[in-house]
Every structure is written in structure tokens, then in C-alpha cells.
Amino acid sequence: MRDNNNHDDDRFDHDEELSTGDLALAERAALRRVAGLSTELEDVTEVEYRQLRLERVVLVGVWTEGTAADSEASLAELALLAETAGSQVLEGLVQRRDRPDPATYIGSGKVEQLRDVVIATGADTVICDGELSPGQLRQLEERLKVKVIDRTALILDIFAQHASSKEGKAQVELAQLQYLLPRLRGWGESLSRQAGGRAGGGNGGVGLRGPGETKLETDRRRIRARIAKLRREIASMGVIRETKRSGRVANSVPSVAIAGYTNAGKSSLLNALTSAGVLVQDALFATLDTTTRRTSTPDGLPYTLTDTVGFVRHLPHQLVEAFRSTREEVADADLLIHVVDGSDAMPEKQVAAVREVIGEIVEKREEPMPPELLVVNKIDAVDELVQARLRNLFPGSQLVSAHSGEGVEELRRVIAGLIPRPEVVVDALVPYARGELVARVHREGEVLKERHTEEGTELSARVHPDLAGALEQYAVGSRS
């Protein structure tokens, strides 16, 4: 994977003002393990010490459809997810099956082989490339004797690490609790069966008489109460977000949403188009909070750009449900910029995965899909032959490099031609006493011609109907 930040590391050595993204990146890298510099003592009784230890994991996938290259690419992506979460990948195994085993995911015989691999490598965690049922999770942990998690839990863990805003943290917690609720366990280990009143008396014996509710049931009730509270909080935050969005709609400011696969360079593209200064890191799901910035076309028409959460193959449905902000920004946009990583070995798979998730989002809203502009990013990392293949693979797409700036100006012009324009062209002579109307024309409309005279500001502009109505008394002519 190409590091987008190699040329940016020296920014922290200068006295220039740092952006919010630079500060967030510095904070995220404030504590990390450097390989090969361990001074751990064998006799730990002689000294008290602390260490930052990476989990040692073994990856397991089941190949049920597609080609061998597809299954290996999925496992390679799982390895990147594991490294992003702070793990050290020791081994990756793929098994060919028609469907995952309903009891152990990979079959009882393969579990024994996997156990041998875990012992040989000294792994402490096994990560499965799929969503495990509660039964599969329990069976694997009992037979492997190490912690077992699935792809969904791994992605939720990354989201929990990277969420920074109040809304983002609430959305991640909601998704985690929804995932955890059916997977609560502890029967026979740390929980006791209790029966109310005399229900446990004759047959159950001593120890089964109690308040009538198990600890497992208590935990479930608490989680459901917490889920309900989080939903109310997220709904109240949605009111604030909707107020901001309604303000943009009332001012008829076109909105453009940037969506795409994780680590395709969406935040880098937002920075290149608006100088937003948001966090940019060569990692999966580096940014989770939606960021909206105002910019304008080369001819002065204002519009907003919104960076949304990245997508990934087999995105957990809990996250699709929880991240309403991304759903709303994508569904309500006037234009959707779909960013693709041109340096990826199989970019067409990224496009298919993103379109599948966006299709689910739009279907839930029962609204038509916004127009899509496909933007292939990171072309500075590939040669001309690969660029020719990308043009043939995605006809009509824009090839850019947010890092080097190649193709960004052409992308600005293409966006200007695709966003909706004001419908009415007015010619007006606005008195100087009504300067707020002139300012509003500059802010909400498209000024075609402007001249200052003795009587006032003479201008020709393309505006929306409500602003045309406000200018009607000063109009010297209007046309659609």
C-alpha cells in the first residue's frame, strides 16, 4: 500500500500553522510500538515494567465463490484491517468450501489443523473473514483455546479507535451493542441459574433459589436500555445536522458528497478541492466523521463538499444502520463523487462493493440515486499502461492525484458542469442602500456581469426563484 504521507512528515518540523488534520494525526501517532527495540527482561521478578504489545493473530477465510485471487484479496484486506486495529499478522489460511460450516465455520477437521497453527506460531487471537454466529464463535473458542473474533467485530474495533466526535462515538457504541446483544454468553462459567420464589426448591436444590433473573438477562436488559438511550441521543444530534442541511437547502446551495472505498483518498481529495485540512492517513477507516466544507466553481458558483465514511466489502449492517449521517449526505446530495483507488489491484471490485452499499442506502430512503461522477485517485502511483487500463475500465471517469494535484483543476470544471445551476437570469439595478441583496447574489447565485453606477450596482446574475423574487422590484429584465 502506498504511503500518502511520506512527503508530509516534514510539516511537523516547521513553525507554520498546523491544520486540524495534522494535529489529529500527531495525536494518533503519539504512542506506537517500534519493532526491534524491545528490552523486555526474561526475569520479570527483578523489575517492574510496562510494555505496549501487539496482538499476534492468525487469519482464516472460507472461499465459497469467485476466483482464488478474489479470496486472497479479501484475506489481504483483512490483514490490513487487523494491522490498522493494532495487530501483528502471523499467518493467513483459506479453505475451499461450498458454504461455511454451520457449527465451526471451517469444519471440525480444519479446526484441529488451525489449532496446530495457533500453537506453532504462538498466536493469541484468530480472526475469521466473515460474520460468525454466536454458536460458531463459542465452538471455535472452546476448541482453539484462544480469542476468536470475526470481520464485523474487527471493523467495529477500528471504528471505536478512530471515532472522535460525540455523534461518531455514539454511532459506534450503538453498532457495537447491537452486535454484542445476541452474542452475550457466560452460561456455566461466571453466571448462575436462579429461580424466583420456590421454583428451584424441590428439584434444583441449594443455590438455585434467587431473585428470579440471571445475570445474563440483567446484562441484556441493560444493553437494550443503553441502545434505546443512544438512539434518542443520535436522533437529537440528527436534528442539529438537519438544521444545518436545511439552511443550505433554503439558500439553494448545491451539495456534493464524496463517497468511496476506505483509503481511496476521499479526505485527500476534499483537502485538494477546499483546503479543508482534515486528517489524512494511509490506513483503513482513518476518518469516520463527516466533514462539510464550502467552495465554489471556477466561475464563482458556491457549493458544499462533504467527506463521508468509507465503505468496505461486507460492511457490517449494524454500521450501515448506525451511520445515519453518511446515509443522509449520500441520499440528499445533488452530485455523488465516487472515489476509486487507482493503485488497487482490482479497482472494479471496490466500485461494485461501494455501489452495493449505496444502493442499500438509497433503497431505504426510497429516493432516486443522485448522479454519480467516478473519480480514479492515486494515478501518480501507477504507470501509463495502468492508466490506460483504468480509462478503458471506467469510461467517462476523471483520473486525478489528490497528492500531486494532477487532474484536480479539470475535476473542478467537470463538477461545475454537473451541479445544478440557478434557474432564472435577472438584470437588476440594486441601490447601494440594499447592499445585502448584492451580497446574497454573490453568496447564493452566479454573477454574470457587475458594474457600479451612480444609482447603484448594476448586475446580471443567475439566481434561484426566491432570490429573483427579492430582486424583482429592482429588475430591469428577467429571463429563464
PDB file of N, CA and C in Angstrom, residues 5 10 16 21 39 71 87-88 104 112 130 147 284 308 356 361-362 404 407 459:
ATOM      1  N   ASN A   5       1.689   9.892   2.939  1.00  0.00           N
ATOM      2  CA  ASN A   5       2.161  10.929   3.837  1.00  0.00           C
ATOM      3  C   ASN A   5       3.681  11.043   3.888  1.00  0.00           C
ATOM      4  N   ASP A  10       7.565  16.146   7.077  1.00  0.00           N
ATOM      5  CA  ASP A  10       8.375  17.281   7.496  1.00  0.00           C
ATOM      6  C   ASP A  10       7.544  18.493   7.869  1.00  0.00           C
ATOM      7  N   GLU A  16       5.107  26.631  10.745  1.00  0.00           N
ATOM      8  CA  GLU A  16       3.856  27.058  10.125  1.00  0.00           C
ATOM      9  C   GLU A  16       2.668  26.496  10.893  1.00  0.00           C
ATOM     10  N   GLY A  21      -6.209  18.367  10.746  1.00  0.00           N
ATOM     11  CA  GLY A  21      -5.802  17.021  10.356  1.00  0.00           C
ATOM     12  C   GLY A  21      -4.394  16.694  10.806  1.00  0.00           C
ATOM     13  N   THR A  39      13.254  -4.271  25.007  1.00  0.00           N
ATOM     14  CA  THR A  39      14.244  -4.533  26.056  1.00  0.00           C
ATOM     15  C   THR A  39      13.614  -5.364  27.168  1.00  0.00           C
ATOM     16  N   SER A  71     -10.468 -14.502  -3.248  1.00  0.00           N
ATOM     17  CA  SER A  71     -10.395 -14.913  -1.843  1.00  0.00           C
ATOM     18  C   SER A  71      -9.110 -14.418  -1.196  1.00  0.00           C
ATOM     19  N   SER A  87      -2.722  -5.063  15.335  1.00  0.00           N
ATOM     20  CA  SER A  87      -2.347  -6.470  15.472  1.00  0.00           C
ATOM     21  C   SER A  87      -1.163  -6.794  14.578  1.00  0.00           C
ATOM     22  N   GLN A  88      -0.479  -7.884  14.907  1.00  0.00           N
ATOM     23  CA  GLN A  88       0.613  -8.400  14.099  1.00  0.00           C
ATOM     24  C   GLN A  88       0.141  -9.698  13.457  1.00  0.00           C
ATOM     25  N   THR A 104     -18.695 -24.779  13.029  1.00  0.00           N
ATOM     26  CA  THR A 104     -17.358 -24.264  13.340  1.00  0.00           C
ATOM     27  C   THR A 104     -16.789 -23.365  12.251  1.00  0.00           C
ATOM     28  N   GLU A 112      -8.863 -28.569  13.995  1.00  0.00           N
ATOM     29  CA  GLU A 112      -7.694 -29.187  14.616  1.00  0.00           C
ATOM     30  C   GLU A 112      -6.405 -28.717  13.952  1.00  0.00           C
ATOM     31  N   GLY A 130     -15.350 -13.266   7.915  1.00  0.00           N
ATOM     32  CA  GLY A 130     -16.790 -13.398   7.736  1.00  0.00           C
ATOM     33  C   GLY A 130     -17.455 -13.106   9.063  1.00  0.00           C
ATOM     34  N   LYS A 147      -8.685 -16.359  21.834  1.00  0.00           N
ATOM     35  CA  LYS A 147      -9.767 -15.452  21.488  1.00  0.00           C
ATOM     36  C   LYS A 147     -10.068 -15.538  19.999  1.00  0.00           C
ATOM     37  N   LEU A 284      -6.862   2.135   6.798  1.00  0.00           N
ATOM     38  CA  LEU A 284      -8.280   1.894   6.556  1.00  0.00           C
ATOM     39  C   LEU A 284      -9.110   2.600   7.627  1.00  0.00           C
ATOM     40  N   THR A 308     -17.522  11.611   3.436  1.00  0.00           N
ATOM     41  CA  THR A 308     -18.309  10.632   4.185  1.00  0.00           C
ATOM     42  C   THR A 308     -17.434   9.457   4.616  1.00  0.00           C
ATOM     43  N   GLU A 356     -22.984  -1.321  -4.185  1.00  0.00           N
ATOM     44  CA  GLU A 356     -23.927  -2.201  -3.490  1.00  0.00           C
ATOM     45  C   GLU A 356     -24.422  -1.559  -2.198  1.00  0.00           C
ATOM     46  N   ILE A 361     -28.496   2.020   0.782  1.00  0.00           N
ATOM     47  CA  ILE A 361     -28.800   3.286   1.449  1.00  0.00           C
ATOM     48  C   ILE A 361     -29.957   4.001   0.758  1.00  0.00           C
ATOM     49  N   VAL A 362     -29.857   4.119  -0.563  1.00  0.00           N
ATOM     50  CA  VAL A 362     -30.884   4.840  -1.311  1.00  0.00           C
ATOM     51  C   VAL A 362     -32.199   4.083  -1.274  1.00  0.00           C
ATOM     52  N   SER A 404      -0.523  14.858  -5.707  1.00  0.00           N
ATOM     53  CA  SER A 404       0.304  15.723  -6.556  1.00  0.00           C
ATOM     54  C   SER A 404      -0.479  16.870  -7.182  1.00  0.00           C
ATOM     55  N   GLY A 407      -4.776  16.653 -12.410  1.00  0.00           N
ATOM     56  CA  GLY A 407      -6.170  16.450 -12.782  1.00  0.00           C
ATOM     57  C   GLY A 407      -7.182  17.118 -11.884  1.00  0.00           C
ATOM     58  N   LEU A 459     -26.207  44.697 -12.132  1.00  0.00           N
ATOM     59  CA  LEU A 459     -25.669  43.341 -12.264  1.00  0.00           C
ATOM     60  C   LEU A 459     -26.602  42.459 -13.063  1.00  0.00           C
TER      61      LEU A 459
END
